[in-house]
Structures are given as structure tokens and as C-alpha cells.
């Protein structure tokens, strides 16, 4: 499905609700059933390989209708990764806002909120695109379960 409208603060979106995807080098962005995920589904980004160049370029994009403003907005992701080391770039409206490096959460079915908070700046009402891009692979990818945006 598509991302729900951003009405509540915080706003939370399921990883599998992406609007579009781009497959990177030797990789395929795909839905992934995981029993301990919210709604039992995620999106897997990054290659199932230890080669750091595989999976680079995988991207999921979320076109979201913001019905309210989120001032000083911050984004945090809930994910799983069995091998630390993927670097994920976070964009708002195609502008890089920050990166985070995945940590080993125990398995691809063991989810945690990443401690890195990405500052998005001010988000006004209207349609905006939040995207996640694998900028370094090599750790067998990650399962994106959800992300949340909070603001003032």
C-alpha cells in the first residue's frame, strides 16, 4: 500500500508502504515477511551479499501528504540487520538530510529503533518525499520495518 497521510505527531509509516523503489547494483528491493515486525511485513533493501558494492543504489521512496506542519522535524527508523555496516542515506524532497550506519540487531527478524536521529528541518503541509538510499552495502542488507517523524 501507499503511505498514509501525515496527520498525527509523531507520524509513523510502515516500511512496506513505499510509493516506489529503485533496484541497486546486483540487488532487488523486496517485501520481506518477518513475524516480529509491525504488521509482520518489512521491505528489504541492500544486497544479500558481503560485497560492499552490491546493493548500493537500492532506494525506497515514500510520497506522503502532510496535512500539518512538522517544525524541527526529526526522523528515526525501526529496522533489523544481522550484520552491521550498511550505510543508509536519508533524503527529504531529494535533499540529503543525514545518514546512519546499521548495527547488528541480532537477526533480520530482531527489530530495534536506531539510535541515530535524522534532522529533517521544517516540513510544511503538502506532498513531500522521504527516501532511503543504500550508499554502502556489504552487510547483507537490512529490513526496514517502520520510520517515524516527530516535530513541533
PDB file of N, CA, C and O in Angstrom, residues 22-87:
ATOM      1  N   UNK A  22      13.794   1.724  -6.305  1.00  0.00           N
ATOM      2  CA  UNK A  22      14.841   1.642  -7.312  1.00  0.00           C
ATOM      3  C   UNK A  22      15.747   0.492  -6.888  1.00  0.00           C
ATOM      4  O   UNK A  22      16.194   0.448  -5.743  1.00  0.00           O
ATOM      5  N   UNK A  23      15.990  -0.434  -7.806  1.00  0.00           N
ATOM      6  CA  UNK A  23      16.887  -1.546  -7.509  1.00  0.00           C
ATOM      7  C   UNK A  23      18.314  -1.120  -7.788  1.00  0.00           C
ATOM      8  O   UNK A  23      18.607  -0.545  -8.834  1.00  0.00           O
ATOM      9  N   UNK A  24      19.204  -1.405  -6.854  1.00  0.00           N
ATOM     10  CA  UNK A  24      20.609  -1.062  -6.983  1.00  0.00           C
ATOM     11  C   UNK A  24      21.409  -2.143  -7.683  1.00  0.00           C
ATOM     12  O   UNK A  24      20.861  -3.028  -8.344  1.00  0.00           O
ATOM     13  N   UNK A  25      22.712  -2.080  -7.508  1.00  0.00           N
ATOM     14  CA  UNK A  25      23.644  -2.999  -8.162  1.00  0.00           C
ATOM     15  C   UNK A  25      23.507  -4.405  -7.583  1.00  0.00           C
ATOM     16  O   UNK A  25      23.692  -4.607  -6.387  1.00  0.00           O
ATOM     17  N   UNK A  26      23.189  -5.379  -8.438  1.00  0.00           N
ATOM     18  CA  UNK A  26      23.064  -6.788  -8.065  1.00  0.00           C
ATOM     19  C   UNK A  26      22.128  -6.975  -6.878  1.00  0.00           C
ATOM     20  O   UNK A  26      22.407  -7.746  -5.965  1.00  0.00           O
ATOM     21  N   UNK A  27      21.035  -6.284  -6.875  1.00  0.00           N
ATOM     22  CA  UNK A  27      20.135  -6.323  -5.733  1.00  0.00           C
ATOM     23  C   UNK A  27      18.709  -6.055  -6.180  1.00  0.00           C
ATOM     24  O   UNK A  27      18.476  -5.495  -7.251  1.00  0.00           O
ATOM     25  N   UNK A  28      17.758  -6.450  -5.368  1.00  0.00           N
ATOM     26  CA  UNK A  28      16.355  -6.192  -5.625  1.00  0.00           C
ATOM     27  C   UNK A  28      15.683  -5.781  -4.326  1.00  0.00           C
ATOM     28  O   UNK A  28      15.739  -6.519  -3.339  1.00  0.00           O
ATOM     29  N   UNK A  29      15.074  -4.606  -4.326  1.00  0.00           N
ATOM     30  CA  UNK A  29      14.261  -4.170  -3.191  1.00  0.00           C
ATOM     31  C   UNK A  29      13.033  -5.076  -3.163  1.00  0.00           C
ATOM     32  O   UNK A  29      12.398  -5.296  -4.196  1.00  0.00           O
ATOM     33  N   UNK A  30      12.707  -5.629  -1.993  1.00  0.00           N
ATOM     34  CA  UNK A  30      11.603  -6.593  -1.948  1.00  0.00           C
ATOM     35  C   UNK A  30      10.898  -6.576  -0.598  1.00  0.00           C
ATOM     36  O   UNK A  30      11.516  -6.307   0.436  1.00  0.00           O
ATOM     37  N   UNK A  31       9.597  -6.906  -0.642  1.00  0.00           N
ATOM     38  CA  UNK A  31       8.866  -7.141   0.595  1.00  0.00           C
ATOM     39  C   UNK A  31       9.478  -8.355   1.283  1.00  0.00           C
ATOM     40  O   UNK A  31       9.947  -9.287   0.631  1.00  0.00           O
ATOM     41  N   UNK A  32       9.449  -8.356   2.611  1.00  0.00           N
ATOM     42  CA  UNK A  32      10.011  -9.473   3.356  1.00  0.00           C
ATOM     43  C   UNK A  32       9.128  -9.731   4.572  1.00  0.00           C
ATOM     44  O   UNK A  32       8.974  -8.865   5.430  1.00  0.00           O
ATOM     45  N   UNK A  33       8.526 -10.915   4.631  1.00  0.00           N
ATOM     46  CA  UNK A  33       7.692 -11.319   5.762  1.00  0.00           C
ATOM     47  C   UNK A  33       8.589 -11.595   6.968  1.00  0.00           C
ATOM     48  O   UNK A  33       9.535 -12.374   6.870  1.00  0.00           O
ATOM     49  N   UNK A  34       8.312 -10.939   8.085  1.00  0.00           N
ATOM     50  CA  UNK A  34       9.049 -11.148   9.326  1.00  0.00           C
ATOM     51  C   UNK A  34       8.046 -11.146  10.483  1.00  0.00           C
ATOM     52  O   UNK A  34       7.410 -10.123  10.757  1.00  0.00           O
ATOM     53  N   UNK A  35       7.879 -12.277  11.174  1.00  0.00           N
ATOM     54  CA  UNK A  35       6.851 -12.395  12.214  1.00  0.00           C
ATOM     55  C   UNK A  35       6.930 -11.351  13.325  1.00  0.00           C
ATOM     56  O   UNK A  35       5.908 -10.976  13.884  1.00  0.00           O
ATOM     57  N   UNK A  36       8.131 -10.843  13.658  1.00  0.00           N
ATOM     58  CA  UNK A  36       8.214  -9.888  14.773  1.00  0.00           C
ATOM     59  C   UNK A  36       8.149  -8.429  14.322  1.00  0.00           C
ATOM     60  O   UNK A  36       8.254  -7.524  15.145  1.00  0.00           O
ATOM     61  N   UNK A  37       7.948  -8.199  13.032  1.00  0.00           N
ATOM     62  CA  UNK A  37       7.803  -6.829  12.528  1.00  0.00           C
ATOM     63  C   UNK A  37       6.387  -6.325  12.795  1.00  0.00           C
ATOM     64  O   UNK A  37       5.453  -7.109  12.944  1.00  0.00           O
ATOM     65  N   UNK A  38       6.234  -4.992  12.841  1.00  0.00           N
ATOM     66  CA  UNK A  38       4.891  -4.430  12.879  1.00  0.00           C
ATOM     67  C   UNK A  38       4.177  -4.940  11.628  1.00  0.00           C
ATOM     68  O   UNK A  38       4.754  -4.960  10.541  1.00  0.00           O
ATOM     69  N   UNK A  39       2.957  -5.347  11.741  1.00  0.00           N
ATOM     70  CA  UNK A  39       2.171  -5.890  10.622  1.00  0.00           C
ATOM     71  C   UNK A  39       2.817  -7.107   9.967  1.00  0.00           C
ATOM     72  O   UNK A  39       2.427  -7.507   8.888  1.00  0.00           O
ATOM     73  N   UNK A  40       3.888  -7.631  10.551  1.00  0.00           N
ATOM     74  CA  UNK A  40       4.584  -8.830  10.076  1.00  0.00           C
ATOM     75  C   UNK A  40       5.226  -8.675   8.694  1.00  0.00           C
ATOM     76  O   UNK A  40       5.583  -9.657   8.051  1.00  0.00           O
ATOM     77  N   UNK A  41       5.385  -7.444   8.218  1.00  0.00           N
ATOM     78  CA  UNK A  41       5.999  -7.201   6.912  1.00  0.00           C
ATOM     79  C   UNK A  41       7.014  -6.082   7.002  1.00  0.00           C
ATOM     80  O   UNK A  41       6.891  -5.169   7.819  1.00  0.00           O
ATOM     81  N   UNK A  42       8.028  -6.163   6.117  1.00  0.00           N
ATOM     82  CA  UNK A  42       9.062  -5.136   6.024  1.00  0.00           C
ATOM     83  C   UNK A  42       9.414  -4.960   4.556  1.00  0.00           C
ATOM     84  O   UNK A  42       8.879  -5.648   3.684  1.00  0.00           O
ATOM     85  N   UNK A  43      10.352  -4.074   4.296  1.00  0.00           N
ATOM     86  CA  UNK A  43      10.973  -4.007   2.973  1.00  0.00           C
ATOM     87  C   UNK A  43      12.467  -4.237   3.190  1.00  0.00           C
ATOM     88  O   UNK A  43      13.069  -3.648   4.087  1.00  0.00           O
ATOM     89  N   UNK A  44      13.034  -5.139   2.393  1.00  0.00           N
ATOM     90  CA  UNK A  44      14.468  -5.434   2.475  1.00  0.00           C
ATOM     91  C   UNK A  44      15.189  -4.589   1.439  1.00  0.00           C
ATOM     92  O   UNK A  44      14.860  -4.632   0.256  1.00  0.00           O
ATOM     93  N   UNK A  45      16.165  -3.785   1.907  1.00  0.00           N
ATOM     94  CA  UNK A  45      16.997  -3.001   0.994  1.00  0.00           C
ATOM     95  C   UNK A  45      18.452  -3.374   1.234  1.00  0.00           C
ATOM     96  O   UNK A  45      18.846  -3.696   2.341  1.00  0.00           O
ATOM     97  N   UNK A  46      19.230  -3.337   0.179  1.00  0.00           N
ATOM     98  CA  UNK A  46      20.614  -3.777   0.252  1.00  0.00           C
ATOM     99  C   UNK A  46      20.707  -5.224  -0.192  1.00  0.00           C
ATOM    100  O   UNK A  46      19.756  -5.993  -0.116  1.00  0.00           O
ATOM    101  N   UNK A  47      21.861  -5.596  -0.671  1.00  0.00           N
ATOM    102  CA  UNK A  47      22.080  -6.923  -1.224  1.00  0.00           C
ATOM    103  C   UNK A  47      22.190  -7.980  -0.140  1.00  0.00           C
ATOM    104  O   UNK A  47      22.568  -7.701   0.988  1.00  0.00           O
ATOM    105  N   UNK A  48      21.890  -9.215  -0.514  1.00  0.00           N
ATOM    106  CA  UNK A  48      22.106 -10.367   0.369  1.00  0.00           C
ATOM    107  C   UNK A  48      23.538 -10.864   0.178  1.00  0.00           C
ATOM    108  O   UNK A  48      23.776 -12.046  -0.011  1.00  0.00           O
ATOM    109  N   UNK A  49      24.507  -9.953   0.195  1.00  0.00           N
ATOM    110  CA  UNK A  49      25.902 -10.269  -0.101  1.00  0.00           C
ATOM    111  C   UNK A  49      26.826  -9.551   0.878  1.00  0.00           C
ATOM    112  O   UNK A  49      26.459  -8.537   1.467  1.00  0.00           O
ATOM    113  N   UNK A  50      28.048 -10.061   0.998  1.00  0.00           N
ATOM    114  CA  UNK A  50      29.065  -9.394   1.814  1.00  0.00           C
ATOM    115  C   UNK A  50      29.902  -8.427   0.979  1.00  0.00           C
ATOM    116  O   UNK A  50      30.751  -7.726   1.527  1.00  0.00           O
ATOM    117  N   UNK A  51      29.666  -8.358  -0.323  1.00  0.00           N
ATOM    118  CA  UNK A  51      30.396  -7.431  -1.182  1.00  0.00           C
ATOM    119  C   UNK A  51      29.888  -6.008  -0.913  1.00  0.00           C
ATOM    120  O   UNK A  51      28.702  -5.734  -1.083  1.00  0.00           O
ATOM    121  N   UNK A  52      30.763  -5.071  -0.495  1.00  0.00           N
ATOM    122  CA  UNK A  52      30.307  -3.724  -0.123  1.00  0.00           C
ATOM    123  C   UNK A  52      29.749  -2.907  -1.292  1.00  0.00           C
ATOM    124  O   UNK A  52      29.118  -1.880  -1.074  1.00  0.00           O
ATOM    125  N   UNK A  53      29.957  -3.358  -2.527  1.00  0.00           N
ATOM    126  CA  UNK A  53      29.444  -2.628  -3.685  1.00  0.00           C
ATOM    127  C   UNK A  53      28.086  -3.135  -4.131  1.00  0.00           C
ATOM    128  O   UNK A  53      27.396  -2.470  -4.889  1.00  0.00           O
ATOM    129  N   UNK A  54      27.699  -4.314  -3.674  1.00  0.00           N
ATOM    130  CA  UNK A  54      26.401  -4.869  -4.046  1.00  0.00           C
ATOM    131  C   UNK A  54      25.314  -4.225  -3.190  1.00  0.00           C
ATOM    132  O   UNK A  54      25.495  -4.003  -2.000  1.00  0.00           O
ATOM    133  N   UNK A  55      24.201  -3.951  -3.806  1.00  0.00           N
ATOM    134  CA  UNK A  55      23.086  -3.336  -3.091  1.00  0.00           C
ATOM    135  C   UNK A  55      23.148  -1.825  -3.067  1.00  0.00           C
ATOM    136  O   UNK A  55      22.168  -1.166  -2.728  1.00  0.00           O
ATOM    137  N   UNK A  56      24.305  -1.253  -3.442  1.00  0.00           N
ATOM    138  CA  UNK A  56      24.425   0.205  -3.483  1.00  0.00           C
ATOM    139  C   UNK A  56      23.457   0.735  -4.539  1.00  0.00           C
ATOM    140  O   UNK A  56      23.392   0.230  -5.650  1.00  0.00           O
ATOM    141  N   UNK A  57      22.694   1.729  -4.156  1.00  0.00           N
ATOM    142  CA  UNK A  57      21.699   2.301  -5.066  1.00  0.00           C
ATOM    143  C   UNK A  57      20.290   1.830  -4.802  1.00  0.00           C
ATOM    144  O   UNK A  57      19.343   2.410  -5.327  1.00  0.00           O
ATOM    145  N   UNK A  58      20.112   0.776  -3.998  1.00  0.00           N
ATOM    146  CA  UNK A  58      18.756   0.399  -3.603  1.00  0.00           C
ATOM    147  C   UNK A  58      18.116   1.595  -2.920  1.00  0.00           C
ATOM    148  O   UNK A  58      18.736   2.245  -2.066  1.00  0.00           O
ATOM    149  N   UNK A  59      16.891   1.891  -3.309  1.00  0.00           N
ATOM    150  CA  UNK A  59      16.203   3.040  -2.718  1.00  0.00           C
ATOM    151  C   UNK A  59      14.712   2.749  -2.609  1.00  0.00           C
ATOM    152  O   UNK A  59      14.131   2.135  -3.496  1.00  0.00           O
ATOM    153  N   UNK A  60      14.125   3.186  -1.495  1.00  0.00           N
ATOM    154  CA  UNK A  60      12.676   3.184  -1.336  1.00  0.00           C
ATOM    155  C   UNK A  60      12.238   4.623  -1.087  1.00  0.00           C
ATOM    156  O   UNK A  60      12.898   5.366  -0.364  1.00  0.00           O
ATOM    157  N   UNK A  61      11.153   5.010  -1.749  1.00  0.00           N
ATOM    158  CA  UNK A  61      10.646   6.375  -1.673  1.00  0.00           C
ATOM    159  C   UNK A  61       9.210   6.351  -1.155  1.00  0.00           C
ATOM    160  O   UNK A  61       8.420   5.483  -1.547  1.00  0.00           O
ATOM    161  N   UNK A  62       8.897   7.312  -0.306  1.00  0.00           N
ATOM    162  CA  UNK A  62       7.581   7.420   0.318  1.00  0.00           C
ATOM    163  C   UNK A  62       7.020   8.804   0.009  1.00  0.00           C
ATOM    164  O   UNK A  62       7.537   9.805   0.512  1.00  0.00           O
ATOM    165  N   UNK A  63       5.995   8.863  -0.819  1.00  0.00           N
ATOM    166  CA  UNK A  63       5.334  10.131  -1.129  1.00  0.00           C
ATOM    167  C   UNK A  63       4.214  10.301  -0.111  1.00  0.00           C
ATOM    168  O   UNK A  63       3.257   9.528  -0.092  1.00  0.00           O
ATOM    169  N   UNK A  64       4.372  11.308   0.737  1.00  0.00           N
ATOM    170  CA  UNK A  64       3.485  11.465   1.891  1.00  0.00           C
ATOM    171  C   UNK A  64       2.773  12.813   1.820  1.00  0.00           C
ATOM    172  O   UNK A  64       3.396  13.841   1.589  1.00  0.00           O
ATOM    173  N   UNK A  65       1.461  12.787   2.050  1.00  0.00           N
ATOM    174  CA  UNK A  65       0.677  14.018   2.134  1.00  0.00           C
ATOM    175  C   UNK A  65       0.680  14.489   3.589  1.00  0.00           C
ATOM    176  O   UNK A  65       0.055  13.875   4.451  1.00  0.00           O
ATOM    177  N   UNK A  66       1.418  15.560   3.846  1.00  0.00           N
ATOM    178  CA  UNK A  66       1.457  16.136   5.190  1.00  0.00           C
ATOM    179  C   UNK A  66       0.295  17.116   5.321  1.00  0.00           C
ATOM    180  O   UNK A  66       0.211  18.100   4.583  1.00  0.00           O
ATOM    181  N   UNK A  67      -0.596  16.843   6.253  1.00  0.00           N
ATOM    182  CA  UNK A  67      -1.770  17.698   6.454  1.00  0.00           C
ATOM    183  C   UNK A  67      -1.507  18.778   7.491  1.00  0.00           C
ATOM    184  O   UNK A  67      -2.369  19.608   7.748  1.00  0.00           O
ATOM    185  N   UNK A  68      -0.325  18.756   8.080  1.00  0.00           N
ATOM    186  CA  UNK A  68       0.053  19.734   9.098  1.00  0.00           C
ATOM    187  C   UNK A  68       1.540  19.990   8.989  1.00  0.00           C
ATOM    188  O   UNK A  68       2.249  19.274   8.294  1.00  0.00           O
ATOM    189  N   UNK A  69       2.023  20.987   9.694  1.00  0.00           N
ATOM    190  CA  UNK A  69       3.458  21.291   9.726  1.00  0.00           C
ATOM    191  C   UNK A  69       4.158  20.450  10.787  1.00  0.00           C
ATOM    192  O   UNK A  69       3.580  20.126  11.824  1.00  0.00           O
ATOM    193  N   UNK A  70       5.399  20.119  10.495  1.00  0.00           N
ATOM    194  CA  UNK A  70       6.293  19.461  11.449  1.00  0.00           C
ATOM    195  C   UNK A  70       7.537  20.330  11.506  1.00  0.00           C
ATOM    196  O   UNK A  70       8.411  20.231  10.647  1.00  0.00           O
ATOM    197  N   UNK A  71       7.587  21.233  12.491  1.00  0.00           N
ATOM    198  CA  UNK A  71       8.739  22.121  12.630  1.00  0.00           C
ATOM    199  C   UNK A  71       9.853  21.409  13.375  1.00  0.00           C
ATOM    200  O   UNK A  71       9.591  20.645  14.297  1.00  0.00           O
ATOM    201  N   UNK A  72      11.093  21.676  12.974  1.00  0.00           N
ATOM    202  CA  UNK A  72      12.266  20.996  13.547  1.00  0.00           C
ATOM    203  C   UNK A  72      12.045  19.480  13.527  1.00  0.00           C
ATOM    204  O   UNK A  72      12.285  18.781  14.508  1.00  0.00           O
ATOM    205  N   UNK A  73      11.581  18.985  12.397  1.00  0.00           N
ATOM    206  CA  UNK A  73      11.215  17.568  12.258  1.00  0.00           C
ATOM    207  C   UNK A  73      12.435  16.662  12.401  1.00  0.00           C
ATOM    208  O   UNK A  73      13.542  17.004  11.979  1.00  0.00           O
ATOM    209  N   UNK A  74      12.190  15.515  13.022  1.00  0.00           N
ATOM    210  CA  UNK A  74      13.233  14.513  13.211  1.00  0.00           C
ATOM    211  C   UNK A  74      12.695  13.157  12.780  1.00  0.00           C
ATOM    212  O   UNK A  74      11.516  12.857  12.987  1.00  0.00           O
ATOM    213  N   UNK A  75      13.584  12.344  12.197  1.00  0.00           N
ATOM    214  CA  UNK A  75      13.202  11.033  11.701  1.00  0.00           C
ATOM    215  C   UNK A  75      14.037   9.960  12.399  1.00  0.00           C
ATOM    216  O   UNK A  75      15.230  10.147  12.641  1.00  0.00           O
ATOM    217  N   UNK A  76      13.383   8.838  12.695  1.00  0.00           N
ATOM    218  CA  UNK A  76      14.064   7.687  13.297  1.00  0.00           C
ATOM    219  C   UNK A  76      13.510   6.426  12.641  1.00  0.00           C
ATOM    220  O   UNK A  76      12.315   6.370  12.307  1.00  0.00           O
ATOM    221  N   UNK A  77      14.368   5.406  12.453  1.00  0.00           N
ATOM    222  CA  UNK A  77      13.942   4.180  11.787  1.00  0.00           C
ATOM    223  C   UNK A  77      13.946   2.989  12.742  1.00  0.00           C
ATOM    224  O   UNK A  77      14.751   2.915  13.667  1.00  0.00           O
ATOM    225  N   UNK A  78      13.018   2.070  12.478  1.00  0.00           N
ATOM    226  CA  UNK A  78      12.964   0.766  13.158  1.00  0.00           C
ATOM    227  C   UNK A  78      13.348  -0.261  12.113  1.00  0.00           C
ATOM    228  O   UNK A  78      12.720  -0.341  11.053  1.00  0.00           O
ATOM    229  N   UNK A  79      14.369  -1.041  12.396  1.00  0.00           N
ATOM    230  CA  UNK A  79      14.931  -1.920  11.377  1.00  0.00           C
ATOM    231  C   UNK A  79      15.520  -3.166  12.036  1.00  0.00           C
ATOM    232  O   UNK A  79      15.622  -3.262  13.261  1.00  0.00           O
ATOM    233  N   UNK A  80      15.955  -4.099  11.190  1.00  0.00           N
ATOM    234  CA  UNK A  80      16.693  -5.280  11.649  1.00  0.00           C
ATOM    235  C   UNK A  80      17.857  -5.503  10.693  1.00  0.00           C
ATOM    236  O   UNK A  80      17.737  -5.281   9.487  1.00  0.00           O
ATOM    237  N   UNK A  81      18.994  -5.929  11.262  1.00  0.00           N
ATOM    238  CA  UNK A  81      20.173  -6.240  10.463  1.00  0.00           C
ATOM    239  C   UNK A  81      20.999  -7.265  11.225  1.00  0.00           C
ATOM    240  O   UNK A  81      21.279  -7.075  12.407  1.00  0.00           O
ATOM    241  N   UNK A  82      21.372  -8.341  10.555  1.00  0.00           N
ATOM    242  CA  UNK A  82      22.143  -9.400  11.202  1.00  0.00           C
ATOM    243  C   UNK A  82      23.639  -9.128  11.169  1.00  0.00           C
ATOM    244  O   UNK A  82      24.389  -9.724  11.932  1.00  0.00           O
ATOM    245  N   UNK A  83      24.081  -8.248  10.280  1.00  0.00           N
ATOM    246  CA  UNK A  83      25.500  -7.900  10.150  1.00  0.00           C
ATOM    247  C   UNK A  83      25.591  -6.378  10.038  1.00  0.00           C
ATOM    248  O   UNK A  83      25.041  -5.792   9.106  1.00  0.00           O
ATOM    249  N   UNK A  84      26.264  -5.728  10.960  1.00  0.00           N
ATOM    250  CA  UNK A  84      26.371  -4.268  10.956  1.00  0.00           C
ATOM    251  C   UNK A  84      27.132  -3.771   9.738  1.00  0.00           C
ATOM    252  O   UNK A  84      27.946  -4.494   9.160  1.00  0.00           O
ATOM    253  N   UNK A  85      26.869  -2.528   9.338  1.00  0.00           N
ATOM    254  CA  UNK A  85      27.720  -1.898   8.343  1.00  0.00           C
ATOM    255  C   UNK A  85      27.083  -1.277   7.130  1.00  0.00           C
ATOM    256  O   UNK A  85      27.761  -0.572   6.391  1.00  0.00           O
ATOM    257  N   UNK A  86      25.787  -1.507   6.863  1.00  0.00           N
ATOM    258  CA  UNK A  86      25.155  -0.784   5.758  1.00  0.00           C
ATOM    259  C   UNK A  86      25.120   0.697   6.114  1.00  0.00           C
ATOM    260  O   UNK A  86      24.853   1.053   7.259  1.00  0.00           O
ATOM    261  N   UNK A  87      25.372   1.544   5.144  1.00  0.00           N
ATOM    262  CA  UNK A  87      25.196   2.986   5.353  1.00  0.00           C
ATOM    263  C   UNK A  87      23.980   3.401   4.551  1.00  0.00           C
ATOM    264  O   UNK A  87      23.915   3.186   3.329  1.00  0.00           O
TER     265      UNK A  87
END
